[in-house]
Coordinates of C-alpha atoms in Angstrom, one line a residue:
Chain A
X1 CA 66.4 -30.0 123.4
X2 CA 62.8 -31.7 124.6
X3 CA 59.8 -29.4 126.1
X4 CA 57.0 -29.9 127.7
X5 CA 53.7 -27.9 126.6
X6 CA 49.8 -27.5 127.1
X7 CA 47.2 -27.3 124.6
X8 CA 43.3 -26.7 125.1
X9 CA 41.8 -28.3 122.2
X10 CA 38.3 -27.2 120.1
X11 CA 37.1 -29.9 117.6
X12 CA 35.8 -28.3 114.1
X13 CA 35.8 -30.5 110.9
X14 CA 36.7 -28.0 108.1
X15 CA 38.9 -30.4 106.1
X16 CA 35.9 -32.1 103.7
X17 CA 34.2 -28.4 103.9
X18 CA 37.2 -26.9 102.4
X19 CA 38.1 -29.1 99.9
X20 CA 34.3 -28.6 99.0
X21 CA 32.8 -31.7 100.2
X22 CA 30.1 -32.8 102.7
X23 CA 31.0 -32.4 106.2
X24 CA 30.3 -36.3 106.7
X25 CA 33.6 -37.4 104.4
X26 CA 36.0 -35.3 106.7
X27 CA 37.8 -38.0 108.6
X28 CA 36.8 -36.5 112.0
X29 CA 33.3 -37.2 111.3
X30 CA 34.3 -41.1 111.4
X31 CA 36.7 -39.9 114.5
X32 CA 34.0 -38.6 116.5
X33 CA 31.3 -41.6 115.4
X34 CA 33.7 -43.7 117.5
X35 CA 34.5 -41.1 120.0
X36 CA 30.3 -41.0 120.6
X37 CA 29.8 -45.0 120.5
X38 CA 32.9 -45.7 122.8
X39 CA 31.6 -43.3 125.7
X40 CA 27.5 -45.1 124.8
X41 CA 29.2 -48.2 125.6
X42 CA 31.8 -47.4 128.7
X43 CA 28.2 -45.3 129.9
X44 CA 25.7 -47.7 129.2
X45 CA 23.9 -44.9 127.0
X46 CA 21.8 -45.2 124.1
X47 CA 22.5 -43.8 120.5
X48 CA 19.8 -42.4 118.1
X49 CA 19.3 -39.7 116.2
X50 CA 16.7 -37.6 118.3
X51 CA 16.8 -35.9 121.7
X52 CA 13.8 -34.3 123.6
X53 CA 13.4 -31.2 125.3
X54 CA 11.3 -30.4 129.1
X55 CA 8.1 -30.2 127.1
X56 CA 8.7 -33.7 125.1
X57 CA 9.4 -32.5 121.8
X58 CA 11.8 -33.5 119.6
X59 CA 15.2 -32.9 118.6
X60 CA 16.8 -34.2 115.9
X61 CA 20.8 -34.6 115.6
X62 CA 23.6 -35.8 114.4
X63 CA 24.1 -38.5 117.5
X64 CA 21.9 -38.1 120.4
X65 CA 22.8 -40.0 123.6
X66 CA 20.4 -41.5 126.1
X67 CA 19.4 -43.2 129.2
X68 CA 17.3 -43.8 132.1
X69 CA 19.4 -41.2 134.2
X70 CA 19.3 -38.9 131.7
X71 CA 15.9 -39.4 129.4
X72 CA 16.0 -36.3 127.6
X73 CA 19.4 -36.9 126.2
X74 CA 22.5 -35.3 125.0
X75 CA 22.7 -34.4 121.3
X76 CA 25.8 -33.9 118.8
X77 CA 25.6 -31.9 116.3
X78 CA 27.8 -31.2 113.6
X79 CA 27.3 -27.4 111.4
X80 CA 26.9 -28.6 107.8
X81 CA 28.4 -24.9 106.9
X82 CA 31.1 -24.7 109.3
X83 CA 32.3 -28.0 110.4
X84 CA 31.6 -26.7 114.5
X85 CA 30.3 -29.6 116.8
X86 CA 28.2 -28.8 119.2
X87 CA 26.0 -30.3 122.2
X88 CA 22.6 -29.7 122.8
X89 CA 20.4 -30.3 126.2
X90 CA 17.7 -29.3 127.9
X91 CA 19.0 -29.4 131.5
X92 CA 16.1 -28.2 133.3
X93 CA 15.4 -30.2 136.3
X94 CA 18.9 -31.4 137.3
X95 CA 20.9 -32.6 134.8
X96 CA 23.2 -30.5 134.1
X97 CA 26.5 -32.3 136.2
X98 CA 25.8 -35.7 134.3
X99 CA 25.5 -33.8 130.7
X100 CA 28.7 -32.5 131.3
X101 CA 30.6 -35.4 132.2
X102 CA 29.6 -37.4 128.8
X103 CA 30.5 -34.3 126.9
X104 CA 33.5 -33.9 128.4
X105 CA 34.0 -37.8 127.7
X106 CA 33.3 -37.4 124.0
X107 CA 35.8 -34.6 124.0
X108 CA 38.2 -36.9 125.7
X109 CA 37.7 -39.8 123.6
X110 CA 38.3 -37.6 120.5
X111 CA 41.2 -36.1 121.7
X112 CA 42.8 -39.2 122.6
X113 CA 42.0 -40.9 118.8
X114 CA 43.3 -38.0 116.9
X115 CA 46.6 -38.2 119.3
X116 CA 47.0 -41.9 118.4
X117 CA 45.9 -41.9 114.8
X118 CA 48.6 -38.5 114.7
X119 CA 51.3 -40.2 116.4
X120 CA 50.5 -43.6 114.4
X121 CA 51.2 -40.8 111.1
X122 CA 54.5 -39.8 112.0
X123 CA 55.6 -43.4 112.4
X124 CA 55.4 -44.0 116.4
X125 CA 54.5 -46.8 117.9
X126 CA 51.3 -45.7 120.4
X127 CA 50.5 -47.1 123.8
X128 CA 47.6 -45.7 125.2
X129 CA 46.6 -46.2 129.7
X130 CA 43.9 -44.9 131.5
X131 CA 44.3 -43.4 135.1
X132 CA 42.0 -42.6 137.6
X133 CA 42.6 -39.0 139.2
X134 CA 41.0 -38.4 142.3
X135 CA 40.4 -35.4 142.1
X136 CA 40.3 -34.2 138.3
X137 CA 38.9 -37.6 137.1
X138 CA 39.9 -39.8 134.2
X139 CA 43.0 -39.2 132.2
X140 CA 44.2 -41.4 129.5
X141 CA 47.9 -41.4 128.8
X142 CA 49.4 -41.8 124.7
X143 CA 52.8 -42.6 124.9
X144 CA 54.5 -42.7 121.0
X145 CA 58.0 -44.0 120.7
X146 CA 60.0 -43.6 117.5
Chain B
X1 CA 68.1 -43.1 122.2
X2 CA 64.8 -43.0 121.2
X3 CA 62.6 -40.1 120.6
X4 CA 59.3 -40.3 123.2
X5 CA 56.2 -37.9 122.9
X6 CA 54.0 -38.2 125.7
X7 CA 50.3 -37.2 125.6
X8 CA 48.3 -36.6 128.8
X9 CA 44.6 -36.1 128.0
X10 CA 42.3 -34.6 130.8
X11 CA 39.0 -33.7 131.4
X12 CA 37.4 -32.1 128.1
X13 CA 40.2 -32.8 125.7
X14 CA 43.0 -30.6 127.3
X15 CA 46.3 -31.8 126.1
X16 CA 50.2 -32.1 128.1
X17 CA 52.7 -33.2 126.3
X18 CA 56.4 -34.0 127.1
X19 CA 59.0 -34.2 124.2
X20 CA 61.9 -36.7 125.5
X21 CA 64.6 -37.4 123.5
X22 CA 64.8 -34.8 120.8
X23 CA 68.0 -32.6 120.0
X24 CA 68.1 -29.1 119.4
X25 CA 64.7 -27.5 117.9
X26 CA 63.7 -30.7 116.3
X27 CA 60.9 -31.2 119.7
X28 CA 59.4 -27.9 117.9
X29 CA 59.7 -29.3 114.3
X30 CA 57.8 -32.3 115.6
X31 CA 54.9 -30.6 118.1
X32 CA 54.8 -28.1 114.5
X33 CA 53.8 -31.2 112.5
X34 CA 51.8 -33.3 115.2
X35 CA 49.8 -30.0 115.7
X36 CA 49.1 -30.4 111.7
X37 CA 48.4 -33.6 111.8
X38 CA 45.4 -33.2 114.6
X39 CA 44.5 -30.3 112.7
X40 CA 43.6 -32.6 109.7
X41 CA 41.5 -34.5 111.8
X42 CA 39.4 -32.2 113.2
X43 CA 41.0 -31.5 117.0
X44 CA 42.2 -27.9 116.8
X45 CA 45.4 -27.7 119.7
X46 CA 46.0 -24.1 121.0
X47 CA 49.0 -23.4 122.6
X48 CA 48.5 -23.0 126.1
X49 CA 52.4 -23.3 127.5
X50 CA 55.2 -24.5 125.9
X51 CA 58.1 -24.7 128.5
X52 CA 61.9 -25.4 127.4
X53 CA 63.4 -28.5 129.5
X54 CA 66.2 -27.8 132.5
X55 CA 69.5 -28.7 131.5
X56 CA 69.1 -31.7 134.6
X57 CA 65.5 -32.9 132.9
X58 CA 67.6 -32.8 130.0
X59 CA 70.5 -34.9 131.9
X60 CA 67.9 -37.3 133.0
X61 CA 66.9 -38.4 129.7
X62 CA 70.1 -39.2 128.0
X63 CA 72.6 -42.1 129.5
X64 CA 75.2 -40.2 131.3
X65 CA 78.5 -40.0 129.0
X66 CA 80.8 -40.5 131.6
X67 CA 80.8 -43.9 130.8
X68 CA 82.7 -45.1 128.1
X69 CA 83.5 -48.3 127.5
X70 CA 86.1 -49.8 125.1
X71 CA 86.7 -53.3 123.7
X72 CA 89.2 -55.3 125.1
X73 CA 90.5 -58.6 124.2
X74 CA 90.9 -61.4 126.2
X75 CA 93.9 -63.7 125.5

């Protein structure tokens, strides 16, 4: 039998923490390195360290993302105690719809490297596509054949 | 035939996936260790649906067996 399912997904690196390790050994900390500088480069945004808020002070974090369209930035942290990543912006002023789409992009971009590092695991061989949905925006598309 | 997983990944990370291929509960056995496997890496999957194939989506994955062939020889 085959089957079709759905998963929503929540990224939290607990692996290094567990094993009693720094949270920057777990392997998703490299997975979401690359996650953060493939969206800065399909974007055109910036990667440092600090973010600012509306008064101009700043923010330091794990990754923080910039650009002219968004000057203030968008910044990743990672909980040293419990592995959760989480974004940080000050959105005041507008920018809350073009904050959301690079999260969602780093989210995407994780996703989509755990699923073809996974698959790669259990001995598939991965393809990965892009599509453009008009309404729901991009998707990519892992296929893994064994 | 060969066994096929395929991912769809949307907006925010959600994932769809479509197990083609596999025979009796070994789909499960697989999206079981896949679901592991993510784990390790960080990206925590939580069942959403999970949605048994029709006998015809079934049909339309395997080469119809109605067609046997059998070696002949040609003298």
């Amino acid at each position: 039998m085959s089957h079709m399912s759905s998963y929503k997904t929540d990224i939290k690196l607990v692996n290094a923490l567990e094993a009693g390790r720094p949270v920057e050994e777990d392997p998703g900390w490299d997975i979401l390195n690359e996650a953060v500088f493939a969206v800065a480069e399909e974007m055109n945004l910036d990667v440092s360290h600090t973010i600012h808020d509306y008064y101009g002070r700043a923010i330091l974090c794990d990754w923080a993302l910039t650009s002219p369209d968004i000057p203030r930035g968008l910044g990743v942290n990672v909980d040293r105690k419990t592995g959760e990543v989480t974004f940080i912006s000050d959105n005041y002023g507008g920018y809350e719809r073009i904050v959301g789409e690079i999260k969602d992009r780093i989210i995407q971009n994780y996703s989509a490297l755990c699923v073809t590092k996974a698959l790669a695991a259990l001995n598939y061989s991965v393809e990965i596509d892009e599509v453009k949905h008009p309404i729901e925006g991009k998707k990519v598309l892992v296929r893994g054949v064994l | 035939m060969s066994k096929r997983i395929d991912v769809e990944i949307g907006k925010n990370g959600e994932l769809k996936l479509e197990y083609s291929g596999f025979v009796g509960e070994d789909c499960f056995v697989e999206a079981e260790a896949l679901q592991g496997l993510l784990r390790e890496l960080g990206l925590w999957a939580i069942p959403v649906t999970v949605v048994p194939k029709t006998m015809v989506e079934i049909e339309a994955e395997v080469p119809s067996p109605s067609e046997t062939r059998k070696k002949v020889s040609l003298s």
